[in-house]
């Protein structure tokens, strides 16, 4: 079943419940201002623009997440920030669980990133595309890892909507669990990851899920559970 919101004020409950229209337009600017600090984000606080839907990369263009990340990184080094952002956005549709691509994306200058996120949020409200919901949800959850703004709530809303639209998508549950971890909702986090595993993900995603379960169990002083998860990760990794 799809995760449900917990009670709270009307705006917060709407966000957590998947009502993306309840998120104020200035959220992106505020969140980046708090999480990343640059003053220029104030100018972008209300930015909401149209964005052509990013198309998933063809395997022949970038045959791996690593090659995509390197291409985007090269564009950043040459100052071609918008091109780098587009490569990352398309790459995260093709490789939705890539920490490497996401890391390059989050390394963009704050003002560029604020604008792109505002554009993508406006667009995903209209399209309700599952892949875009997952890609944006995971970026938002990692943008605000210390819960200094409303990032975790918005990430949960985006990923909840993805689960509602595609209840058999293991990547949606995996990334929903990542957002729950940042929100410190540990029972729900483990439930989301177990659900992802039950949906028979590929071996690469299995490794990511089991590794995260192992790290979480270890952090919670549960060495037995951590060992079991790490062994499962190793077993899946051998199949790659």
Short mmCIF file of C-alpha atoms in Angstrom, two decimals:
data_model
loop_
_atom_site.label_atom_id
_atom_site.label_comp_id
_atom_site.label_asym_id
_atom_site.label_seq_id
_atom_site.Cartn_x
_atom_site.Cartn_y
_atom_site.Cartn_z
CA UNK A 1 0.00 0.00 0.00
CA UNK A 2 1.07 3.58 -0.57
CA UNK A 3 2.55 5.41 2.42
CA UNK A 4 0.22 7.79 4.21
CA UNK A 5 0.79 11.19 5.68
CA UNK A 6 0.91 11.81 9.39
CA UNK A 7 -1.28 14.55 10.89
CA UNK A 8 0.10 18.11 11.03
CA UNK A 9 -0.70 21.56 9.83
CA UNK A 10 -2.67 21.69 6.57
CA UNK A 11 0.24 22.71 4.33
CA UNK A 12 2.64 20.18 5.81
CA UNK A 13 0.06 17.40 5.72
CA UNK A 14 -0.76 18.19 2.10
CA UNK A 15 2.91 18.05 1.13
CA UNK A 16 3.47 14.76 2.91
CA UNK A 17 0.27 13.36 1.42
CA UNK A 18 1.46 13.96 -2.10
CA UNK A 19 -0.42 17.19 -2.88
CA UNK A 20 2.44 18.89 -4.68
CA UNK A 21 0.40 22.01 -5.37
CA UNK A 22 0.58 22.76 -1.63
CA UNK A 23 4.31 23.46 -1.82
CA UNK A 24 4.90 27.23 -1.89
CA UNK A 25 6.61 28.56 -4.98
CA UNK A 26 9.42 30.05 -2.92
CA UNK A 27 10.42 26.71 -1.37
CA UNK A 28 13.33 26.04 -3.69
CA UNK A 29 14.96 29.38 -3.02
CA UNK A 30 14.43 29.09 0.72
CA UNK A 31 15.72 25.53 0.87
CA UNK A 32 18.85 26.32 -1.08
CA UNK A 33 19.40 29.51 0.88
CA UNK A 34 19.44 27.53 4.11
CA UNK A 35 21.23 24.43 2.85
CA UNK A 36 23.75 26.03 0.51
CA UNK A 37 23.85 29.60 1.86
CA UNK A 38 24.76 31.77 -1.19
CA UNK A 39 22.98 35.10 -1.13
CA UNK A 40 22.20 34.94 -4.83
CA UNK A 41 19.56 32.30 -4.08
CA UNK A 42 17.38 35.08 -2.73
CA UNK A 43 16.96 36.34 -6.28
CA UNK A 44 15.78 32.91 -7.37
CA UNK A 45 13.36 32.26 -4.54
CA UNK A 46 10.28 32.69 -6.71
CA UNK A 47 11.62 31.26 -9.94
CA UNK A 48 9.19 28.97 -11.73
CA UNK A 49 9.75 28.45 -15.46
CA UNK A 50 8.75 26.11 -18.24
CA UNK A 51 11.16 23.27 -18.93
CA UNK A 52 11.21 20.94 -21.87
CA UNK A 53 10.92 17.42 -20.56
CA UNK A 54 14.40 15.86 -20.33
CA UNK A 55 14.68 12.74 -22.44
CA UNK A 56 16.39 9.62 -21.11
CA UNK A 57 19.81 9.05 -22.58
CA UNK A 58 20.17 6.39 -25.22
CA UNK A 59 22.54 3.64 -24.14
CA UNK A 60 24.69 4.36 -27.19
CA UNK A 61 25.20 7.98 -26.08
CA UNK A 62 26.41 7.21 -22.58
CA UNK A 63 26.67 3.45 -21.98
CA UNK A 64 27.14 3.84 -18.23
CA UNK A 65 26.32 6.19 -15.39
CA UNK A 66 30.04 6.85 -14.97
CA UNK A 67 30.48 8.03 -18.55
CA UNK A 68 27.46 10.29 -18.17
CA UNK A 69 28.83 11.78 -14.94
CA UNK A 70 32.22 12.39 -16.54
CA UNK A 71 30.65 14.16 -19.50
CA UNK A 72 28.64 16.40 -17.20
CA UNK A 73 31.69 17.07 -15.04
CA UNK A 74 33.65 18.15 -18.10
CA UNK A 75 30.90 20.63 -18.98
CA UNK A 76 31.00 22.06 -15.45
CA UNK A 77 34.77 22.54 -15.64
CA UNK A 78 34.36 24.44 -18.90
CA UNK A 79 31.64 26.65 -17.41
CA UNK A 80 28.80 25.14 -19.47
CA UNK A 81 26.52 24.77 -16.47
CA UNK A 82 23.17 24.51 -18.21
CA UNK A 83 24.48 21.83 -20.55
CA UNK A 84 25.92 19.95 -17.56
CA UNK A 85 22.58 20.15 -15.77
CA UNK A 86 20.73 18.79 -18.78
CA UNK A 87 23.13 15.86 -19.10
CA UNK A 88 22.66 15.00 -15.42
CA UNK A 89 18.88 15.32 -15.62
CA UNK A 90 18.68 13.05 -18.64
CA UNK A 91 21.19 10.69 -17.07
CA UNK A 92 19.14 10.32 -13.89
CA UNK A 93 16.19 9.22 -16.02
CA UNK A 94 18.33 6.54 -17.65
CA UNK A 95 20.22 5.63 -14.44
CA UNK A 96 17.77 6.54 -11.65
CA UNK A 97 19.85 5.10 -8.80
CA UNK A 98 23.18 6.67 -9.70
CA UNK A 99 24.83 8.45 -6.78
CA UNK A 100 27.63 9.45 -9.13
CA UNK A 101 25.43 11.42 -11.53
CA UNK A 102 23.53 12.98 -8.67
CA UNK A 103 26.77 14.05 -7.03
CA UNK A 104 27.83 15.91 -10.16
CA UNK A 105 24.39 17.51 -10.40
CA UNK A 106 24.53 18.75 -6.82
CA UNK A 107 27.98 20.24 -7.46
CA UNK A 108 26.47 22.81 -9.85
CA UNK A 109 26.63 26.44 -8.69
CA UNK A 110 23.78 27.08 -6.26
CA UNK A 111 22.03 29.68 -8.41
CA UNK A 112 22.02 27.33 -11.42
CA UNK A 113 20.77 24.42 -9.33
CA UNK A 114 18.00 26.53 -7.75
CA UNK A 115 16.71 27.55 -11.15
CA UNK A 116 16.81 24.04 -12.56
CA UNK A 117 15.00 22.55 -9.57
CA UNK A 118 12.29 25.19 -9.73
CA UNK A 119 11.81 24.51 -13.44
CA UNK A 120 11.71 20.75 -12.96
CA UNK A 121 9.26 21.00 -10.08
CA UNK A 122 6.88 23.12 -12.12
CA UNK A 123 7.14 20.68 -15.00
CA UNK A 124 6.64 17.52 -12.96
CA UNK A 125 3.45 18.94 -11.46
CA UNK A 126 2.04 18.99 -14.97
CA UNK A 127 3.39 15.70 -16.33
CA UNK A 128 3.26 13.44 -13.25
CA UNK A 129 5.93 11.34 -14.96
CA UNK A 130 7.12 8.54 -12.64
CA UNK A 131 10.76 8.68 -13.71
CA UNK A 132 10.91 12.43 -13.23
CA UNK A 133 9.20 12.19 -9.84
CA UNK A 134 11.81 9.65 -8.70
CA UNK A 135 14.74 11.63 -10.10
CA UNK A 136 13.60 14.91 -8.56
CA UNK A 137 12.62 13.30 -5.26
CA UNK A 138 16.03 11.75 -4.67
CA UNK A 139 17.85 14.98 -5.52
CA UNK A 140 15.67 16.99 -3.16
CA UNK A 141 16.21 14.54 -0.30
CA UNK A 142 19.99 14.75 -0.70
CA UNK A 143 19.97 18.52 -1.17
CA UNK A 144 18.74 19.00 2.39
CA UNK A 145 20.29 16.09 4.34
CA UNK A 146 20.18 17.84 7.71
CA UNK A 147 16.48 18.78 7.58
CA UNK A 148 17.25 22.50 7.69
CA UNK A 149 14.34 23.25 5.35
CA UNK A 150 11.36 21.32 3.94
CA UNK A 151 13.45 19.12 1.67
CA UNK A 152 12.59 15.76 3.27
CA UNK A 153 8.88 16.55 3.28
CA UNK A 154 8.90 17.51 -0.38
CA UNK A 155 11.01 14.47 -1.30
CA UNK A 156 8.54 12.21 0.50
CA UNK A 157 5.66 13.84 -1.38
CA UNK A 158 7.31 13.41 -4.77
CA UNK A 159 8.23 9.79 -4.12
CA UNK A 160 4.86 8.97 -2.57
CA UNK A 161 3.27 10.18 -5.78
CA UNK A 162 5.65 8.03 -7.82
CA UNK A 163 4.63 4.99 -5.76
CA UNK A 164 0.95 5.78 -6.25
CA UNK A 165 1.46 5.94 -10.02
CA UNK A 166 3.79 2.92 -10.22
CA UNK A 167 3.29 0.64 -7.19
CA UNK A 168 5.47 -2.08 -8.74
CA UNK A 169 8.51 0.15 -9.30
CA UNK A 170 11.35 -0.94 -6.95
CA UNK A 171 13.35 2.22 -7.62
CA UNK A 172 10.48 4.35 -6.30
CA UNK A 173 10.47 2.43 -3.01
CA UNK A 174 14.26 2.46 -2.76
CA UNK A 175 14.47 6.22 -3.12
CA UNK A 176 11.45 6.69 -0.86
CA UNK A 177 13.41 4.79 1.78
CA UNK A 178 16.38 7.11 1.27
CA UNK A 179 14.13 10.12 1.93
CA UNK A 180 12.70 8.44 5.04
CA UNK A 181 16.21 7.83 6.35
CA UNK A 182 16.95 11.56 6.23
CA UNK A 183 13.64 12.18 7.99
CA UNK A 184 14.72 9.63 10.64
CA UNK A 185 11.63 7.49 10.05
CA UNK A 186 13.53 4.26 10.46
CA UNK A 187 10.72 1.66 10.66
CA UNK A 188 9.12 3.11 7.52
CA UNK A 189 12.55 3.29 5.88
CA UNK A 190 13.21 -0.43 6.38
CA UNK A 191 9.68 -1.26 5.24
CA UNK A 192 10.22 0.71 2.01
CA UNK A 193 13.49 -1.08 1.27
CA UNK A 194 12.00 -4.49 2.03
CA UNK A 195 9.14 -3.66 -0.32
CA UNK A 196 11.65 -2.70 -3.02
CA UNK A 197 13.39 -6.06 -2.59
CA UNK A 198 10.07 -7.90 -2.85
CA UNK A 199 9.52 -6.35 -6.29
CA UNK A 200 12.53 -8.25 -7.68
CA UNK A 201 14.89 -5.38 -8.59
CA UNK A 202 17.95 -6.03 -10.73
CA UNK A 203 21.17 -7.08 -9.02
CA UNK A 204 22.67 -3.59 -9.15
CA UNK A 205 19.73 -2.15 -7.22
CA UNK A 206 19.78 -5.10 -4.83
CA UNK A 207 23.38 -4.26 -3.93
CA UNK A 208 22.42 -0.65 -3.20
CA UNK A 209 19.44 -1.64 -1.06
CA UNK A 210 21.22 -4.32 0.96
CA UNK A 211 24.22 -2.03 1.48
CA UNK A 212 22.01 0.75 2.81
CA UNK A 213 20.18 -1.69 5.07
CA UNK A 214 23.51 -2.96 6.38
CA UNK A 215 24.81 0.54 7.09
CA UNK A 216 21.58 1.51 8.81
CA UNK A 217 21.58 -1.62 10.97
CA UNK A 218 25.19 -1.00 11.89
CA UNK A 219 24.44 2.60 12.86
CA UNK A 220 21.64 1.31 15.07
CA UNK A 221 24.03 -1.09 16.84
CA UNK A 222 22.50 -4.17 15.23
CA UNK A 223 25.60 -6.05 14.01
CA UNK A 224 23.70 -9.26 13.27
CA UNK A 225 21.26 -7.55 10.92
CA UNK A 226 24.08 -5.57 9.35
CA UNK A 227 26.11 -8.71 8.65
CA UNK A 228 23.13 -10.43 7.04
CA UNK A 229 22.49 -7.45 4.79
CA UNK A 230 26.13 -7.07 3.78
CA UNK A 231 26.36 -10.77 2.90
CA UNK A 232 23.27 -10.38 0.71
CA UNK A 233 24.86 -7.37 -0.97
CA UNK A 234 28.02 -9.35 -1.71
CA UNK A 235 25.99 -12.23 -3.13
CA UNK A 236 24.15 -9.90 -5.49
CA UNK A 237 27.36 -8.09 -6.41
CA UNK A 238 28.93 -11.35 -7.63
CA UNK A 239 26.16 -11.63 -10.22
CA UNK A 240 26.97 -8.27 -11.82
#
